[in-house]
Short mmCIF file of C-alpha atoms in Angstrom, two decimals:
data_model
loop_
_atom_site.label_atom_id
_atom_site.label_comp_id
_atom_site.label_asym_id
_atom_site.label_seq_id
_atom_site.Cartn_x
_atom_site.Cartn_y
_atom_site.Cartn_z
CA MET E 30 -22.34 -108.64 27.18
CA ASN E 31 -25.17 -106.52 26.19
CA LEU E 32 -25.13 -104.95 23.24
CA ILE E 33 -27.23 -100.67 23.43
CA ASP E 34 -28.16 -99.01 20.05
CA TRP E 35 -25.44 -96.52 18.37
CA PRO E 36 -26.80 -92.98 16.35
CA VAL E 37 -25.89 -93.47 12.92
CA GLU E 38 -24.55 -90.59 12.88
CA LYS E 39 -21.87 -90.43 15.48
CA ALA E 40 -20.63 -93.97 13.13
CA ASN E 41 -17.67 -92.27 12.84
CA ARG E 42 -16.91 -92.39 16.68
CA ILE E 43 -17.27 -96.34 16.44
CA LEU E 44 -14.44 -96.52 13.08
CA ALA E 45 -11.64 -94.69 15.07
CA PRO E 46 -9.12 -94.21 16.23
CA ARG E 47 -7.16 -92.64 12.98
CA PRO E 48 -4.00 -91.79 11.52
CA THR E 49 -3.88 -87.38 11.37
CA VAL E 50 -2.54 -85.76 8.93
CA ILE E 51 -2.51 -82.11 7.58
CA ILE E 52 -2.90 -81.82 4.33
CA THR E 53 -1.56 -78.27 2.30
CA THR E 54 -2.60 -77.04 -0.74
CA VAL E 55 -2.45 -73.73 -2.34
CA ASN E 56 -5.25 -71.32 -4.87
CA LYS E 57 -4.63 -70.50 -8.14
CA GLN E 58 -2.24 -66.80 -6.41
CA ASP E 59 -0.23 -69.49 -4.49
CA GLU E 60 -0.99 -68.33 -1.33
CA ILE E 61 -0.10 -71.32 0.88
CA ASN E 62 -3.16 -73.32 3.31
CA ALA E 63 -2.93 -76.34 5.30
CA ALA E 64 -5.31 -77.66 7.44
CA PRO E 65 -5.91 -81.38 9.30
CA PHE E 66 -7.95 -84.67 8.14
CA SER E 67 -8.75 -87.62 9.87
CA PHE E 68 -11.24 -88.96 6.73
CA VAL E 69 -9.19 -90.05 4.78
CA MET E 70 -7.29 -93.28 3.42
CA PRO E 71 -5.32 -96.12 0.78
CA VAL E 72 -8.25 -97.47 -1.45
CA SER E 73 -5.70 -98.83 -4.58
CA ILE E 74 -1.36 -99.99 -4.54
CA ASP E 75 -1.10 -99.88 -7.64
CA PRO E 76 -1.94 -97.41 -9.33
CA PRO E 77 -1.39 -95.74 -5.83
CA ILE E 78 -4.24 -93.69 -5.24
CA ILE E 79 -5.97 -91.91 -1.11
CA ALA E 80 -9.46 -90.73 -0.53
CA LEU E 81 -9.82 -87.67 2.06
CA ALA E 82 -13.13 -87.12 2.31
CA SER E 83 -13.61 -82.77 3.35
CA ALA E 84 -16.25 -80.25 3.42
CA PRO E 85 -18.02 -78.95 0.26
CA THR E 86 -16.65 -75.30 0.54
CA HIS E 87 -13.02 -75.41 3.42
CA HIS E 88 -10.47 -74.17 2.28
CA THR E 89 -9.09 -77.36 1.37
CA THR E 90 -11.36 -78.66 -0.39
CA LYS E 91 -11.69 -74.67 -3.30
CA ASN E 92 -8.03 -75.47 -3.32
CA ILE E 93 -8.23 -78.58 -4.47
CA GLU E 94 -10.87 -77.84 -7.52
CA GLU E 95 -8.51 -74.98 -7.96
CA THR E 96 -5.01 -76.33 -8.66
CA LYS E 97 -5.66 -79.81 -8.79
CA GLU E 98 -3.12 -81.47 -5.81
CA PHE E 99 -2.33 -81.48 -2.14
CA VAL E 100 -0.39 -82.88 -0.30
CA ILE E 101 -0.79 -85.02 3.17
CA ASN E 102 1.71 -84.63 5.27
CA LEU E 103 1.71 -87.22 8.45
CA THR E 104 0.52 -85.80 12.27
CA PRO E 105 3.34 -87.07 14.73
CA ALA E 106 3.17 -86.43 18.27
CA LYS E 107 5.25 -83.53 18.91
CA ILE E 108 3.39 -81.46 16.09
CA MET E 109 0.20 -82.48 17.79
CA ASP E 110 -0.61 -78.23 19.26
CA GLU E 111 0.59 -76.72 15.65
CA MET E 112 -1.51 -79.77 13.87
CA TRP E 113 -4.74 -78.00 16.10
CA ILE E 114 -3.72 -74.53 15.17
CA THR E 115 -3.49 -75.10 11.35
CA SER E 116 -7.42 -77.02 12.49
CA LYS E 117 -8.52 -72.23 13.60
CA LYS E 118 -10.19 -70.66 10.78
CA LEU E 119 -8.19 -67.69 8.87
CA PRO E 120 -9.22 -65.59 5.79
CA TYR E 121 -9.01 -67.13 2.81
CA GLY E 122 -5.79 -67.00 1.78
CA GLU E 123 -3.72 -67.05 4.82
CA ASN E 124 -1.57 -69.09 5.64
CA GLU E 125 -1.60 -72.15 8.87
CA LEU E 126 2.17 -73.10 8.72
CA GLU E 127 3.44 -69.96 9.55
CA LYS E 128 0.42 -68.47 12.08
CA ALA E 129 1.27 -73.06 13.70
CA GLY E 130 4.72 -72.06 13.60
CA LEU E 131 5.32 -75.44 10.90
CA THR E 132 7.94 -75.05 8.46
CA SER E 133 7.70 -76.06 4.76
CA LEU E 134 9.37 -77.46 2.35
CA SER E 135 9.01 -76.83 -1.81
CA SER E 136 7.29 -80.54 -2.86
CA VAL E 137 9.20 -82.40 -5.88
CA LYS E 138 6.43 -82.91 -8.45
CA VAL E 139 3.72 -80.45 -6.29
CA SER E 140 3.26 -76.99 -6.56
CA ALA E 141 1.31 -77.60 -2.71
CA PRO E 142 4.32 -76.93 0.64
CA ARG E 143 6.09 -80.48 2.29
CA ILE E 144 5.84 -80.49 6.15
CA LYS E 145 9.20 -80.40 8.04
CA GLU E 146 8.19 -81.71 10.98
CA SER E 147 5.79 -84.21 9.64
CA MET E 148 8.72 -87.20 8.94
CA ALA E 149 7.18 -88.55 6.01
CA HIS E 150 5.69 -86.61 2.54
CA LEU E 151 2.83 -87.79 -0.66
CA GLU E 152 2.16 -85.74 -2.76
CA CYS E 153 -0.70 -86.58 -4.91
CA ASP E 154 -2.86 -85.20 -8.27
CA LEU E 155 -5.85 -84.64 -8.10
CA LEU E 156 -7.45 -88.04 -10.38
CA ARG E 157 -12.12 -86.63 -9.43
CA MET E 158 -14.53 -84.71 -6.54
CA GLN E 159 -17.93 -86.11 -5.87
CA GLU E 160 -20.45 -84.90 -3.15
CA VAL E 161 -20.90 -88.03 -0.78
CA GLY E 162 -23.60 -87.20 1.45
CA ASP E 163 -22.46 -84.12 3.39
CA HIS E 164 -18.88 -84.67 2.63
CA SER E 165 -16.85 -83.79 -1.00
CA LEU E 166 -15.02 -87.36 -1.25
CA ILE E 167 -11.69 -86.49 -3.05
CA LEU E 168 -9.36 -89.43 -4.86
CA GLY E 169 -5.68 -88.52 -5.54
CA GLU E 170 -2.60 -90.42 -7.03
CA VAL E 171 0.52 -90.48 -4.65
CA VAL E 172 3.44 -88.92 -7.15
CA HIS E 173 5.77 -88.60 -5.14
CA SER E 174 6.81 -89.24 -1.54
CA THR E 175 9.39 -88.78 0.93
CA ILE E 176 10.21 -89.54 4.66
CA GLU E 177 12.77 -89.03 6.94
CA GLU E 178 15.39 -91.65 6.74
CA ASN E 179 14.90 -94.80 9.91
CA ILE E 180 11.08 -93.76 10.21
CA MET E 181 9.67 -96.70 8.09
CA LYS E 182 11.67 -100.31 9.34
CA ASP E 183 11.69 -103.83 7.45
CA GLU E 184 8.53 -102.12 5.21
CA LEU E 185 6.49 -100.57 7.85
CA LEU E 186 5.88 -97.36 10.01
CA ASP E 187 8.34 -96.82 12.86
CA VAL E 188 4.98 -96.49 15.63
CA SER E 189 7.67 -95.87 17.90
CA GLN E 190 9.95 -93.27 16.01
CA VAL E 191 7.14 -91.44 14.38
CA LYS E 192 4.20 -91.82 17.76
CA PRO E 193 0.72 -91.42 15.08
CA LEU E 194 -1.69 -89.93 16.24
CA MET E 195 -4.14 -91.00 16.33
CA HIS E 196 -8.07 -89.22 16.48
CA LEU E 197 -10.87 -90.07 18.49
CA GLY E 198 -13.15 -87.34 17.63
CA GLY E 199 -13.82 -83.91 18.61
CA LYS E 200 -10.72 -82.68 20.06
CA SER E 201 -9.14 -85.74 21.53
CA PHE E 202 -6.23 -88.23 19.98
CA VAL E 203 -4.28 -90.74 21.11
CA VAL E 204 -0.74 -91.77 21.45
CA GLY E 205 -0.37 -95.60 21.06
CA ASP E 206 -1.21 -95.95 25.25
CA HIS E 207 -2.02 -92.61 26.13
CA LEU E 208 -5.38 -89.93 25.30
CA ARG E 209 -4.01 -86.53 24.75
CA LYS E 210 -6.35 -83.81 23.85
CA VAL E 211 -5.48 -79.94 22.13
CA GLU E 212 -6.62 -76.74 23.69
CA MET T 28 16.80 -84.76 9.66
CA ASN T 29 17.34 -86.80 6.72
CA LEU T 30 14.01 -86.90 3.89
CA ILE T 31 14.73 -89.56 1.19
CA ASP T 32 12.30 -90.97 -1.33
CA TRP T 33 9.54 -93.95 -0.68
CA PRO T 34 8.12 -96.27 -3.21
CA VAL T 35 4.23 -94.10 -3.96
CA GLU T 36 3.06 -97.99 -3.90
CA LYS T 37 4.63 -98.29 -1.22
CA ALA T 38 1.51 -94.75 0.12
CA ASN T 39 -0.51 -97.72 2.33
CA ARG T 40 1.97 -97.69 4.69
CA ILE T 41 2.90 -94.56 5.40
CA LEU T 42 -1.42 -93.92 6.31
CA ALA T 43 -0.70 -96.47 8.98
CA PRO T 44 -1.56 -97.85 10.70
CA ARG T 45 -5.30 -98.29 10.55
CA PRO T 46 -8.88 -99.90 11.90
CA THR T 47 -8.81 -103.25 11.38
CA VAL T 48 -12.37 -104.21 10.71
CA ILE T 49 -13.88 -107.74 9.60
CA ILE T 50 -16.53 -107.47 7.40
CA THR T 51 -19.18 -109.89 7.08
CA THR T 52 -22.03 -110.66 3.58
CA VAL T 53 -23.35 -113.31 2.64
CA ASN T 54 -25.45 -113.61 -1.12
CA LYS T 55 -28.25 -114.59 -2.38
CA GLN T 56 -28.30 -118.38 -0.68
CA ASP T 57 -27.53 -116.27 2.57
CA GLU T 58 -24.20 -118.15 2.33
CA ILE T 59 -22.08 -115.97 4.76
CA ASN T 60 -18.44 -114.77 4.17
CA ALA T 61 -16.01 -112.29 6.27
CA ALA T 62 -12.79 -111.36 6.22
CA PRO T 63 -11.32 -108.54 7.39
CA PHE T 64 -9.44 -105.00 5.50
CA SER T 65 -8.59 -101.47 7.05
CA PHE T 66 -9.06 -99.53 3.93
CA VAL T 67 -12.08 -98.12 5.34
CA MET T 68 -13.34 -95.06 6.83
CA PRO T 69 -16.40 -92.35 7.73
CA VAL T 70 -16.48 -90.10 5.55
CA SER T 71 -20.03 -88.52 5.78
CA ILE T 72 -21.94 -87.40 8.65
CA ASP T 73 -25.44 -86.93 8.63
CA PRO T 74 -26.21 -88.65 6.16
CA PRO T 75 -24.22 -91.94 7.59
CA ILE T 76 -21.91 -93.26 4.99
CA ILE T 77 -18.33 -95.59 4.78
CA ALA T 78 -16.23 -96.16 2.56
CA LEU T 79 -14.32 -99.53 1.45
CA ALA T 80 -12.09 -100.35 -0.21
CA SER T 81 -11.75 -104.35 -1.55
CA ALA T 82 -10.54 -106.22 -4.22
CA PRO T 83 -12.53 -106.28 -7.12
CA THR T 84 -12.92 -110.31 -6.61
CA HIS T 85 -13.09 -110.10 -3.80
CA HIS T 86 -15.78 -112.25 -1.93
CA THR T 87 -16.91 -109.62 0.14
CA THR T 88 -17.05 -106.79 -2.58
CA LYS T 89 -19.00 -109.51 -5.43
CA ASN T 90 -21.35 -110.24 -1.88
CA ILE T 91 -21.99 -106.36 -1.66
CA GLU T 92 -23.30 -106.27 -5.38
CA GLU T 93 -24.96 -108.73 -5.52
CA THR T 94 -27.12 -108.44 -1.91
CA LYS T 95 -25.58 -104.34 -1.88
CA GLU T 96 -25.31 -104.74 2.29
CA PHE T 97 -22.70 -105.81 4.35
CA VAL T 98 -21.78 -104.64 8.46
CA ILE T 99 -18.73 -103.56 9.64
CA ASN T 100 -17.42 -105.34 12.69
CA LEU T 101 -15.22 -104.15 15.13
CA THR T 102 -11.19 -106.01 15.74
CA PRO T 103 -10.35 -105.53 19.07
CA ALA T 104 -7.37 -107.23 20.12
CA LYS T 105 -8.35 -109.87 21.97
CA ILE T 106 -9.91 -111.66 18.31
CA MET T 107 -6.27 -110.68 16.55
CA ASP T 108 -6.42 -114.36 15.56
CA GLU T 109 -9.56 -115.48 15.23
CA MET T 110 -9.66 -112.62 12.26
CA TRP T 111 -6.92 -113.76 11.16
CA ILE T 112 -8.27 -116.63 9.98
CA THR T 113 -10.95 -114.99 8.88
CA SER T 114 -8.73 -113.55 5.57
CA LYS T 115 -7.81 -116.59 4.50
CA LYS T 116 -9.37 -117.62 1.35
CA LEU T 117 -11.77 -120.42 2.06
CA PRO T 118 -14.16 -121.96 -1.55
CA TYR T 119 -16.54 -119.01 -2.04
CA GLY T 120 -19.96 -119.72 -0.05
CA GLU T 121 -17.86 -121.16 2.97
CA ASN T 122 -17.99 -119.97 6.18
CA GLU T 123 -15.48 -117.84 7.65
CA LEU T 124 -16.15 -117.02 10.45
CA GLU T 125 -17.54 -121.05 11.52
CA LYS T 126 -13.77 -121.31 11.17
CA ALA T 127 -12.01 -118.68 13.32
CA GLY T 128 -15.20 -119.91 16.39
CA LEU T 129 -16.55 -116.09 16.17
CA THR T 130 -19.85 -116.27 17.02
CA SER T 131 -23.28 -114.92 14.31
CA LEU T 132 -25.83 -112.69 15.57
CA SER T 133 -28.69 -111.62 13.71
CA SER T 134 -28.24 -107.60 12.68
CA VAL T 135 -30.91 -105.32 13.39
CA LYS T 136 -31.68 -104.50 9.59
CA VAL T 137 -30.19 -106.04 6.95
CA SER T 138 -29.53 -110.21 6.17
CA ALA T 139 -25.82 -109.92 6.58
CA PRO T 140 -24.74 -111.39 10.72
CA ARG T 141 -22.63 -109.37 13.33
CA ILE T 142 -19.77 -110.33 15.34
CA LYS T 143 -20.44 -111.02 18.75
CA GLU T 144 -17.25 -110.63 19.61
CA SER T 145 -16.47 -107.39 17.76
CA MET T 146 -17.88 -104.90 20.17
CA ALA T 147 -19.57 -102.63 17.95
CA HIS T 148 -21.52 -103.26 15.13
CA LEU T 149 -22.31 -101.28 11.76
CA GLU T 150 -25.23 -102.20 9.96
CA CYS T 151 -24.66 -101.02 5.92
CA ASP T 152 -26.85 -100.01 3.00
CA LEU T 153 -25.02 -99.96 -0.96
CA LEU T 154 -25.09 -96.52 -2.31
CA ARG T 155 -22.53 -97.03 -4.44
CA MET T 156 -19.37 -99.15 -6.25
CA GLN T 157 -16.94 -98.30 -8.31
CA GLU T 158 -13.73 -99.13 -9.80
CA VAL T 159 -11.02 -97.00 -8.63
CA GLY T 160 -6.96 -98.01 -9.41
CA ASP T 161 -6.99 -101.70 -8.27
CA HIS T 162 -9.58 -102.03 -6.17
CA SER T 163 -13.00 -101.43 -6.50
CA LEU T 164 -14.55 -98.59 -3.66
CA ILE T 165 -18.00 -99.58 -2.14
CA LEU T 166 -20.34 -96.73 -0.17
CA GLY T 167 -22.06 -97.93 1.55
CA GLU T 168 -25.15 -95.98 4.60
CA VAL T 169 -25.15 -96.36 8.10
CA VAL T 170 -27.97 -98.17 9.38
CA HIS T 171 -28.25 -99.23 12.09
CA SER T 172 -25.24 -99.61 14.52
CA THR T 173 -24.67 -101.29 17.58
CA ILE T 174 -22.02 -101.15 20.78
CA GLU T 175 -21.61 -103.76 23.83
CA GLU T 176 -22.39 -100.45 26.49
CA ASN T 177 -19.77 -98.65 28.51
CA ILE T 178 -17.54 -98.89 25.49
CA MET T 179 -18.21 -95.55 24.54
CA LYS T 180 -17.22 -92.79 26.89
CA ASP T 181 -18.34 -89.04 26.47
CA GLU T 182 -18.66 -90.17 22.74
CA LEU T 183 -15.27 -91.56 22.26
CA LEU T 184 -14.28 -94.95 21.62
CA ASP T 185 -12.62 -96.28 24.19
CA VAL T 186 -9.86 -97.59 23.32
CA SER T 187 -8.79 -99.03 26.72
CA GLN T 188 -11.70 -101.25 27.15
CA VAL T 189 -12.17 -102.26 22.48
CA LYS T 190 -8.04 -102.62 22.82
CA PRO T 191 -8.35 -101.62 18.71
CA LEU T 192 -6.06 -103.65 16.65
CA MET T 193 -4.68 -100.63 14.52
CA HIS T 194 -2.64 -102.59 11.19
CA LEU T 195 0.24 -101.85 9.74
CA GLY T 196 0.96 -103.85 6.40
CA GLY T 197 1.58 -107.69 6.11
CA LYS T 198 0.90 -109.23 8.79
CA SER T 199 1.39 -106.95 11.09
CA PHE T 200 -0.75 -105.02 14.01
CA VAL T 201 -0.43 -102.25 16.69
CA VAL T 202 -2.62 -102.40 20.38
CA GLY T 203 -1.43 -99.50 21.99
CA ASP T 204 2.36 -98.68 22.80
CA HIS T 205 2.58 -103.21 21.32
CA LEU T 206 3.65 -104.40 18.51
CA ARG T 207 1.99 -107.63 16.93
CA LYS T 208 2.46 -110.46 14.49
CA VAL T 209 0.18 -112.95 13.89
CA GLU T 210 1.42 -115.67 12.54
#
């Protein structure tokens, strides 16, 4: 074993791979935005609270500030290419879901839509947003959750069904034992 | 496709699997504590800041409050059983690393030790701690990082080398395509 120093600004590459999600939001004009994230995790069980880190100028951040709501949609490997299309910066107000060919479903409790192909959705109300370093840390309470039946087994995510896309960094992902790269 | 409701208090089971880490801390008497977590993620690149959610009464939380420092150690699959031993609640001040047969290495910048078998370490200074629901949200700046050479490939974690243990929930984990359960 030989230990070497690793640049601290690349610490995010060590804490990997992380679940990839697509966050859907709307602005006050009810225009839909969608974008992928992997800086997202649960921070409280009851009440159920999720933390999400987003760039302060990102349309997602802007929309959450405006409407105080968002939806976390899982990214099964089968929608990897569509997820990547949602990462492209479109003019503000343009709908990345349509561009990507993903299907919007109305949510149960919030105005932002769910993504049908995602298999699992967490509808969230904004609790708090604060600057942390170069990101905005967004804390949201899960107010409703839906899943495709059969994706949970003994209350655990059935990874063989969902094949969750895990983010390594940049354009590189992992699905189970396999490396996947978007273009 | 048939969508069903999922209990919001089990939202953490949807946002999975997540990287498992062992957090090492010391108290004012320099007694070492170690415990596993999977509510941990990067939230800022530059400055490099990590968020960790821990139960308020947990020895890890108590030690970070006391000494304002902690180390995030990766959990390669090869130390799954040792990781699980560190999850057992020992009397305050007793060293879970010794109990688990893991090797302490002095850190470069903080007083908490690194775990030799972990292959990668993020030494952190506490920035802020706040109550969020039933957990304490701990924000720490990465002040030094070390890795075993060869575990990064093109600046991405080489999962075929590390085989990171990913947490599904409870005693269930995933390594690549394989389910693993601790006892």
